[in-house]
Amino acid sequence: MNSMTEPKKLSDVAAVDQDSVQPFPNSRKIFVQGTHAGIQVPMREISLADTPTDFGGETNPPVRVYDTSGPYTDPAVAIDVRKGLPDVRGQWIEARADTERLAGNSSAFTNVRLQDDELAALRFDHQRQPRRALPGKNVSQMHYARQGIITPEMEYIAIRENMSLQQARSLGVLEQQHAGHSFGAAIPDEITPEFVRNEVARGRAIIPANINHPELEPMIIGRNFLVKINGNIGNSALGSSIEEEVAKLTWGTRWGADTIMDLSTGKNIHETREWIIRNSHVPIGTVPIYQALEKVGGIAEDLTWDIFRDTLIEQAEQGVDYFTIHAGVLLRYVPLTAKRVTGIVSRGGSIMAKWCLAHHRENFLYTHFEDICEIMKAYDVSFSLGDGLRPGSIADANDEAQFGELETLGELTKVAWQHDVQTMIEGPGHVPMHLIKENMDKQLRECGEAPFYTLGPLTTDIAPGYDHITSGIGAAMIGWYGCAMLCYVTPKEHLGLPNKADVKEGIITYKIAAHAADLAKGHPGAQLRDNALSKARFEFRWEDQFNLGLDPDTARSYHDETLPKESAKVAHFCSMCGPKFCSMKITQEVRDYAAAQGMAAPKEEVVKLLDVEAEMKAKAREFRAQGSEIYRKV
Amino acid sequence: MNSMTEPKKLSDVAAVDQDSVQPFPNSRKIFVQGTHAGIQVPMREISLADTPTDFGGETNPPVRVYDTSGPYTDPAVAIDVRKGLPDVRGQWIEARADTERLAGNSSAFTNVRLQDDELAALRFDHQRQPRRALPGKNVSQMHYARQGIITPEMEYIAIRENMSLQQARSLGVLEQQHAGHSFGAAIPDEITPEFVRNEVARGRAIIPANINHPELEPMIIGRNFLVKINGNIGNSALGSSIEEEVAKLTWGTRWGADTIMDLSTGKNIHETREWIIRNSHVPIGTVPIYQALEKVGGIAEDLTWDIFRDTLIEQAEQGVDYFTIHAGVLLRYVPLTAKRVTGIVSRGGSIMAKWCLAHHRENFLYTHFEDICEIMKAYDVSFSLGDGLRPGSIADANDEAQFGELETLGELTKVAWQHDVQTMIEGPGHVPMHLIKENMDKQLRECGEAPFYTLGPLTTDIAPGYDHITSGIGAAMIGWYGCAMLCYVTPKEHLGLPNKADVKEGIITYKIAAHAADLAKGHPGAQLRDNALSKARFEFRWEDQFNLGLDPDTARSYHDETLPKESAKVAHFCSMCGPKFCSMKITQEVRDYAAAQGMAAPKEEVVKLLDVEAEMKAKAREFRAQGSEIYRKV
């Protein structure tokens, strides 16, 4: 009755996005158990129809696919975004006995926010008490790895990453895949927990997994693993609500986001982030300088190390898994951007550039880099070293400013590794195709093979409204060359804030890029899904074709526009060509005929057939005598 | 009153698609004249606003872009699809005095159709009297080129292809482009008529331009020219009207299709084609075997050389500019496809395979190849040698069947060239990224650098509904490697018939791929449009950013979703970040500041600045004393 005067509390009314909790068609959630009961690795299993009798009638085994959708697609889990997700890692973290639960929050800003009654309507009620490393302890996965410890996170990841290989092997189809060309990656035949440990130890992969984010389903980012994608969400000064941001999280991960970055810059960043993390089963990344800038009223030159440090602690205790830190924007690089067509396009980069110029001092993220490392290792937050000077246009690609910063990021990677802090490196941006590989090669060289994490790159500037595509091209290529994670770009890039449809379009485009890269690198088992889908296509198993695709809903709706009847989904012809012109139908006839005539034989025999004119004529007569109808059972 | 009983004649009621005749925003159609008045090469000129005063206030010259939209976007032309387009080339053809206007049609089938009263309602009324080479004459552009003749078509093309270079040079910005890497292409500094002639003479480029298609605005396909794209249209047994197909033609070319293939397989293919050609300013390609199959009731084994020959003449006299001919599907290759995951997916390929098996004889397109050449040179129809055995799935890429056929296409290319018949080669299909270059390299080698024309290739099979994207990735890459024309794929590929929206989505995706390839190859002047758009973006000239893009309408509408007010289009911040967080605004401040302080200087000076602590402090004080507001005029 009173709803106009008394604002509803979000913690009372927030509901999950219903689109995000629908089961996938013909799919079920399965779990593969690790060495102890707590390790339960989720996968999606898509069941398939039998091959129609005309085509041989065999049974098609179900196909397991990597599942980023989390508990949201698990019918056994009652989702309540007001309460957050179940705890996956809490026991593992506790069992390591190197952390303590704090009595309160260490961040001054957090405490102010918690005491502000005006925020009650927005606040997430079921906050977790923060956890921190015991004094002198380093709780990073890299630190454990370097001590030879295989954590439950590592085993979980090994099972997850090894799934396609294991599946292909158990089906006896591991060889049904092109060999791949990986440009010097070291993808093993089998992803074992020890391999995961070793890759993390040498810095070639990271496991973003803050001890304050126990809801997380562990995943890994590295060139010898499946290529990952990130989706950006976040509100701005111009709009969008907390509930909408949580919906973008659940919707984006449903379609394949491996991590989510919360790039909020508007009001209530702290509260928004709490809602996001507590409801996220994937790692959450942020750019802490955005919030720090809000705290100083948007005046870059008023930023201080103390404010920034408090922001890092605030976010680390909420559970952010990786921080973008623009520590490579050095004072001496800034003037190199003055002659660019598009100057500095990274928000973080331009903030730090402005600060450097205003104070005529070196970037405080650089001068305090080891202080930052101390914070990172107390919570296991990973570095994502930001490319504040990335090119914002084709014209500016691979210039002195960009590559100067990359060299500095290489130095900083080694500093971070001295602290056993997990580190990945952010990359461009806008790069024409022929200059992409130079980026990858230089990054691998300068940064000791630390994972590369690129935005696109966009391969041309002339298609605003389609930058998911201009960048999907570059993303696929750099993924093939060795990039470990691809940051998505939506159709709204450069133009506006993405809505749910844009988020999905961006995610699917980047899943395509990542998978195309996995195929080209020759990731063991990666081609299994392609093969299964193509077989379904050839056999006119329309539903299987839809369901094996990245987006069954869209595939089905496109099909229905042309041939809406249910019967058409079992029809033995495509909607494009109609019944008479279907090449797949004809191929099956060719196949049956070739088999019946013993022609699916070695090449030599075929050549012989060709040589024997009389035999050919006989066969032709025989074929015609049978009425030229080739649907005979072999 | 009587409309139910008396069907309306299409030639009375057909109207142009209104969406296709809207002028582009801030654009005008201009013409560059060649050596005589008849050569008038159309271009689109996009006018730009001045740079805002804050950013320097300079004038921005208009940008000319390659224009495939034809007379439809020329306000000076009164479009009437019932009458067809104005004649561009008629005089040139006549002046060569090597052709004759025939008294009637040479095709028996055409004459039957023309006498069929039931087709009156569908028929295009303003048919042209067909023209044919005089006995013994060869009227192909290749034949002229080899005699050293520069035709008006060649000069027209030189002006068209040289436009971006000329523009960049006249603006003094030719150097503002990355050098490119062209994998052995021979892109000259300047595209001259003589260069065009030479490329056509040696078979490295083709000018599809049937003497019965005088409405055509000449264009060229070859690895040393701008990468082209083709859009497929055509009805099927399942639907779509003639008027809709004409609308797809005008709509597809509006957005950038350089050629259109009419793949109709339904009823009234002949009449549909007449409407399409008479209204097309771009080359039209067909697959004659589709219509031939209709003529024998869909029974592949009933196909004969005579029926096929009559179909070629029928279509050649209508004005089809290139024919897909699946002459490389040899009997000995067919069984090699039997073990494939998706067999034969080309419709033409499967028809010919069925015919070969049914008759146990060699493909009649192969055995009659020189007969076909005779027809081609009498009308200047170009070969598009079809890849009937292209892979239909990742699994089948680069296999023995595919490459065997490609080798045969190489042989046939040389046969065609002996007849001075222009020839390009069709290519796949579905190919993982790492196997794409092998296709291009082998094609160049086997086919003597004849232009390659590929469908995609699709780089993964797992995204039905998004195959414009899976294939746009492969298309960009193969374009970079040397492919001359990219056949588009729409989102409906594998699922249904594309509607107008799908046609546009496919075209824009492929324009992106083609342009990304031009940039990577280093085509002179190609980057001018990217630079202009990026400059507009940096300076918040929103309207210019939209108008310079491939699709101004979509860019504008996306922008309006977030910031719908007109005032926002001159706002100095992006809709993504809001006013405080705009990195471009900050960059401009950095730039002004750097200039004011003399910092946009050589690196040495910057390093010196860094060394002098006192100077730094002084500068910082100065900056703060000015209120840290950096919008001062320099």
PDB file of C-alpha atoms in Angstrom, chain A residues 320-440:
ATOM      1  CA  VAL A 320      37.486  -9.738  -6.581  1.00  0.00           C
ATOM      2  CA  ASP A 321      39.641 -12.328  -8.338  1.00  0.00           C
ATOM      3  CA  TYR A 322      41.771 -10.132 -10.564  1.00  0.00           C
ATOM      4  CA  PHE A 323      42.644  -6.472 -10.695  1.00  0.00           C
ATOM      5  CA  THR A 324      43.519  -4.503 -13.767  1.00  0.00           C
ATOM      6  CA  ILE A 325      46.427  -2.337 -12.682  1.00  0.00           C
ATOM      7  CA  HIS A 326      47.753   0.248 -15.125  1.00  0.00           C
ATOM      8  CA  ALA A 327      51.243   0.267 -13.660  1.00  0.00           C
ATOM      9  CA  GLY A 328      52.952   0.413 -17.034  1.00  0.00           C
ATOM     10  CA  VAL A 329      51.759   3.904 -17.949  1.00  0.00           C
ATOM     11  CA  LEU A 330      55.051   5.599 -17.220  1.00  0.00           C
ATOM     12  CA  LEU A 331      55.509   9.331 -17.360  1.00  0.00           C
ATOM     13  CA  ARG A 332      58.000   9.029 -20.188  1.00  0.00           C
ATOM     14  CA  TYR A 333      55.544   7.143 -22.388  1.00  0.00           C
ATOM     15  CA  VAL A 334      52.725   9.659 -22.104  1.00  0.00           C
ATOM     16  CA  PRO A 335      54.016  12.260 -24.576  1.00  0.00           C
ATOM     17  CA  LEU A 336      54.545   9.469 -27.115  1.00  0.00           C
ATOM     18  CA  THR A 337      50.769   9.343 -27.431  1.00  0.00           C
ATOM     19  CA  ALA A 338      50.329  13.018 -28.272  1.00  0.00           C
ATOM     20  CA  LYS A 339      50.695  12.478 -32.011  1.00  0.00           C
ATOM     21  CA  ARG A 340      48.362   9.525 -32.147  1.00  0.00           C
ATOM     22  CA  VAL A 341      45.110   9.642 -34.075  1.00  0.00           C
ATOM     23  CA  THR A 342      43.208   8.579 -30.977  1.00  0.00           C
ATOM     24  CA  GLY A 343      45.602   9.328 -28.129  1.00  0.00           C
ATOM     25  CA  ILE A 344      44.968   7.285 -25.005  1.00  0.00           C
ATOM     26  CA  VAL A 345      41.708   5.334 -25.158  1.00  0.00           C
ATOM     27  CA  SER A 346      42.040   3.250 -22.021  1.00  0.00           C
ATOM     28  CA  ARG A 347      40.127   4.898 -19.230  1.00  0.00           C
ATOM     29  CA  GLY A 348      42.616   3.674 -16.645  1.00  0.00           C
ATOM     30  CA  GLY A 349      45.489   4.696 -18.867  1.00  0.00           C
ATOM     31  CA  SER A 350      44.213   8.211 -19.317  1.00  0.00           C
ATOM     32  CA  ILE A 351      43.526   8.640 -15.619  1.00  0.00           C
ATOM     33  CA  MET A 352      47.072   7.638 -14.777  1.00  0.00           C
ATOM     34  CA  ALA A 353      48.500   9.750 -17.590  1.00  0.00           C
ATOM     35  CA  LYS A 354      46.665  12.751 -16.258  1.00  0.00           C
ATOM     36  CA  TRP A 355      47.897  12.042 -12.752  1.00  0.00           C
ATOM     37  CA  CYS A 356      51.491  11.672 -13.946  1.00  0.00           C
ATOM     38  CA  LEU A 357      51.381  14.961 -15.837  1.00  0.00           C
ATOM     39  CA  ALA A 358      49.636  16.823 -13.063  1.00  0.00           C
ATOM     40  CA  HIS A 359      52.216  15.766 -10.502  1.00  0.00           C
ATOM     41  CA  HIS A 360      55.122  15.387 -12.867  1.00  0.00           C
ATOM     42  CA  ARG A 361      55.922  12.235 -11.042  1.00  0.00           C
ATOM     43  CA  GLU A 362      56.109   8.625 -11.908  1.00  0.00           C
ATOM     44  CA  ASN A 363      52.852   6.630 -11.886  1.00  0.00           C
ATOM     45  CA  PHE A 364      52.177   5.668  -8.267  1.00  0.00           C
ATOM     46  CA  LEU A 365      50.994   2.229  -9.362  1.00  0.00           C
ATOM     47  CA  TYR A 366      54.510   1.670 -10.658  1.00  0.00           C
ATOM     48  CA  THR A 367      56.314   3.121  -7.654  1.00  0.00           C
ATOM     49  CA  HIS A 368      54.063   1.186  -5.253  1.00  0.00           C
ATOM     50  CA  PHE A 369      54.035  -1.993  -7.284  1.00  0.00           C
ATOM     51  CA  GLU A 370      55.559  -4.148  -4.575  1.00  0.00           C
ATOM     52  CA  ASP A 371      53.127  -2.757  -2.030  1.00  0.00           C
ATOM     53  CA  ILE A 372      50.368  -3.880  -4.333  1.00  0.00           C
ATOM     54  CA  CYS A 373      51.948  -7.334  -4.560  1.00  0.00           C
ATOM     55  CA  GLU A 374      51.737  -7.608  -0.773  1.00  0.00           C
ATOM     56  CA  ILE A 375      47.999  -7.058  -0.917  1.00  0.00           C
ATOM     57  CA  MET A 376      47.521  -9.445  -3.856  1.00  0.00           C
ATOM     58  CA  LYS A 377      49.200 -12.345  -2.094  1.00  0.00           C
ATOM     59  CA  ALA A 378      47.264 -11.851   1.123  1.00  0.00           C
ATOM     60  CA  TYR A 379      43.999 -12.624  -0.708  1.00  0.00           C
ATOM     61  CA  ASP A 380      45.213 -14.335  -3.877  1.00  0.00           C
ATOM     62  CA  VAL A 381      44.115 -11.622  -6.229  1.00  0.00           C
ATOM     63  CA  SER A 382      45.730 -11.988  -9.655  1.00  0.00           C
ATOM     64  CA  PHE A 383      47.258  -9.155 -11.609  1.00  0.00           C
ATOM     65  CA  SER A 384      45.850  -8.236 -14.946  1.00  0.00           C
ATOM     66  CA  LEU A 385      48.487  -5.709 -15.930  1.00  0.00           C
ATOM     67  CA  GLY A 386      46.565  -3.111 -17.861  1.00  0.00           C
ATOM     68  CA  ASP A 387      47.534  -1.784 -21.256  1.00  0.00           C
ATOM     69  CA  GLY A 388      46.742   1.836 -20.585  1.00  0.00           C
ATOM     70  CA  LEU A 389      48.446   2.883 -23.795  1.00  0.00           C
ATOM     71  CA  ARG A 390      46.793   0.376 -26.131  1.00  0.00           C
ATOM     72  CA  PRO A 391      45.967   1.698 -29.589  1.00  0.00           C
ATOM     73  CA  GLY A 392      42.446   3.029 -30.089  1.00  0.00           C
ATOM     74  CA  SER A 393      42.640   2.960 -33.853  1.00  0.00           C
ATOM     75  CA  ILE A 394      44.282   1.055 -36.672  1.00  0.00           C
ATOM     76  CA  ALA A 395      46.587   4.026 -37.190  1.00  0.00           C
ATOM     77  CA  ASP A 396      48.025   3.789 -33.688  1.00  0.00           C
ATOM     78  CA  ALA A 397      48.672   0.036 -33.636  1.00  0.00           C
ATOM     79  CA  ASN A 398      52.053  -1.302 -32.500  1.00  0.00           C
ATOM     80  CA  ASP A 399      53.541   2.118 -31.858  1.00  0.00           C
ATOM     81  CA  GLU A 400      56.301   3.172 -29.520  1.00  0.00           C
ATOM     82  CA  ALA A 401      53.961   4.054 -26.668  1.00  0.00           C
ATOM     83  CA  GLN A 402      52.173   0.711 -26.816  1.00  0.00           C
ATOM     84  CA  PHE A 403      55.299  -1.388 -27.037  1.00  0.00           C
ATOM     85  CA  GLY A 404      57.158   0.725 -24.476  1.00  0.00           C
ATOM     86  CA  GLU A 405      54.414  -0.002 -21.982  1.00  0.00           C
ATOM     87  CA  LEU A 406      54.474  -3.708 -22.878  1.00  0.00           C
ATOM     88  CA  GLU A 407      58.181  -3.834 -22.064  1.00  0.00           C
ATOM     89  CA  THR A 408      57.452  -2.299 -18.679  1.00  0.00           C
ATOM     90  CA  LEU A 409      54.695  -4.833 -18.096  1.00  0.00           C
ATOM     91  CA  GLY A 410      57.304  -7.487 -18.775  1.00  0.00           C
ATOM     92  CA  GLU A 411      59.517  -6.063 -16.023  1.00  0.00           C
ATOM     93  CA  LEU A 412      56.568  -5.884 -13.651  1.00  0.00           C
ATOM     94  CA  THR A 413      55.621  -9.488 -14.402  1.00  0.00           C
ATOM     95  CA  LYS A 414      58.981 -10.574 -13.088  1.00  0.00           C
ATOM     96  CA  VAL A 415      58.533  -8.458  -9.966  1.00  0.00           C
ATOM     97  CA  ALA A 416      55.111  -9.991  -9.358  1.00  0.00           C
ATOM     98  CA  TRP A 417      56.554 -13.453  -9.837  1.00  0.00           C
ATOM     99  CA  GLN A 418      59.193 -12.719  -7.210  1.00  0.00           C
ATOM    100  CA  HIS A 419      56.231 -12.367  -4.864  1.00  0.00           C
ATOM    101  CA  ASP A 420      54.542 -15.492  -6.255  1.00  0.00           C
ATOM    102  CA  VAL A 421      51.662 -13.324  -7.407  1.00  0.00           C
ATOM    103  CA  GLN A 422      49.704 -14.638 -10.380  1.00  0.00           C
ATOM    104  CA  THR A 423      49.909 -12.331 -13.374  1.00  0.00           C
ATOM    105  CA  MET A 424      48.391 -11.913 -16.810  1.00  0.00           C
ATOM    106  CA  ILE A 425      48.957  -9.120 -19.285  1.00  0.00           C
ATOM    107  CA  GLU A 426      46.326  -7.082 -21.102  1.00  0.00           C
ATOM    108  CA  GLY A 427      46.670  -6.382 -24.784  1.00  0.00           C
ATOM    109  CA  PRO A 428      45.118  -4.386 -27.600  1.00  0.00           C
ATOM    110  CA  GLY A 429      42.822  -3.038 -28.983  1.00  0.00           C
ATOM    111  CA  HIS A 430      42.823  -1.986 -32.651  1.00  0.00           C
ATOM    112  CA  VAL A 431      45.361  -3.835 -34.832  1.00  0.00           C
ATOM    113  CA  PRO A 432      45.267  -4.693 -38.537  1.00  0.00           C
ATOM    114  CA  MET A 433      45.562  -8.425 -39.185  1.00  0.00           C
ATOM    115  CA  HIS A 434      49.139  -8.411 -40.343  1.00  0.00           C
ATOM    116  CA  LEU A 435      50.359  -6.727 -37.154  1.00  0.00           C
ATOM    117  CA  ILE A 436      48.572  -9.028 -34.706  1.00  0.00           C
ATOM    118  CA  LYS A 437      51.212 -11.712 -34.471  1.00  0.00           C
ATOM    119  CA  GLU A 438      53.899  -9.172 -33.605  1.00  0.00           C
ATOM    120  CA  ASN A 439      51.840  -8.315 -30.518  1.00  0.00           C
ATOM    121  CA  MET A 440      51.614 -11.917 -29.430  1.00  0.00           C
TER     122      MET A 440
END
